[in-house]
Amino acid sequence: MKEEKENLILKLTFEFSLKIIEFCEQLDALKKFTLSNQLFKAGTAIGANANEAQNAESNADFIHKFKIAAKEMNETDYWLKLCKFSAHLPDPGDLLDDLESIKKVINKIISTSKNR
């Protein structure tokens, strides 16, 4: 049986989603439910859209799904920075660094796909 090559962006975004879930549990424990909900939706939507792009109907559809993922990245970045710089919220730790790595990969995917 032929072994499938690992898809880097799916791996990165899945691992990131798991970390977002854990961080949102910390926010929930502090009763920061609204922030937790927003961050949960945006942070996990990055991987959901990257995953959905794998079955895109065309190159344009593929790019569109990754652009949606990029929008979710920007929103996630906003919520994480609020946490980082607020004295009353937990520090997101490495989540911002992880997100930066994901941004680089997604931006490269979009630019490469546009040049096809």
Short mmCIF file of C-alpha atoms in Angstrom, two decimals, residues 6-13 46 49-51 53-54 56 59-67 69-70 73 101-116:
data_model
loop_
_atom_site.label_atom_id
_atom_site.label_comp_id
_atom_site.label_asym_id
_atom_site.label_seq_id
_atom_site.Cartn_x
_atom_site.Cartn_y
_atom_site.Cartn_z
CA GLU A 6 1.66 14.36 4.79
CA ASN A 7 -0.18 17.59 4.06
CA LEU A 8 1.70 20.27 6.03
CA ILE A 9 -1.09 22.84 6.26
CA LEU A 10 -3.64 20.26 7.40
CA LYS A 11 -1.21 19.02 10.06
CA LEU A 12 -0.40 22.55 11.28
CA THR A 13 -4.00 23.71 11.40
CA ILE A 46 -8.71 28.06 9.74
CA ASN A 49 -11.40 25.86 5.50
CA ALA A 50 -7.98 24.43 4.63
CA ASN A 51 -9.50 20.97 4.87
CA ALA A 53 -10.06 23.38 0.08
CA GLN A 54 -8.70 19.87 -0.45
CA ALA A 56 -12.25 22.31 -4.21
CA ASN A 59 -8.37 26.40 -8.70
CA ALA A 60 -10.48 29.52 -8.09
CA ASP A 61 -12.53 27.65 -5.48
CA PHE A 62 -9.31 26.37 -3.87
CA ILE A 63 -7.94 29.93 -3.62
CA HIS A 64 -11.28 31.23 -2.32
CA LYS A 65 -11.33 28.68 0.52
CA PHE A 66 -7.78 29.56 1.51
CA LYS A 67 -8.66 33.26 1.44
CA ALA A 69 -8.90 30.65 6.03
CA ALA A 70 -6.68 33.77 5.85
CA MET A 73 -6.34 33.78 10.73
CA SER A 101 3.85 29.74 10.85
CA ILE A 102 0.38 28.92 9.53
CA LYS A 103 0.12 32.40 7.97
CA LYS A 104 3.34 31.89 6.04
CA VAL A 105 2.19 28.55 4.65
CA ILE A 106 -1.29 29.76 3.73
CA ASN A 107 0.03 32.94 2.09
CA LYS A 108 2.45 30.82 0.07
CA ILE A 109 -0.34 28.44 -0.96
CA ILE A 110 -2.48 31.38 -2.12
CA SER A 111 0.31 33.09 -4.07
CA THR A 112 1.47 29.85 -5.70
CA SER A 113 -2.09 28.90 -6.63
CA LYS A 114 -2.72 32.31 -8.21
CA ASN A 115 0.29 31.75 -10.50
CA ARG A 116 -1.06 28.48 -11.92
#
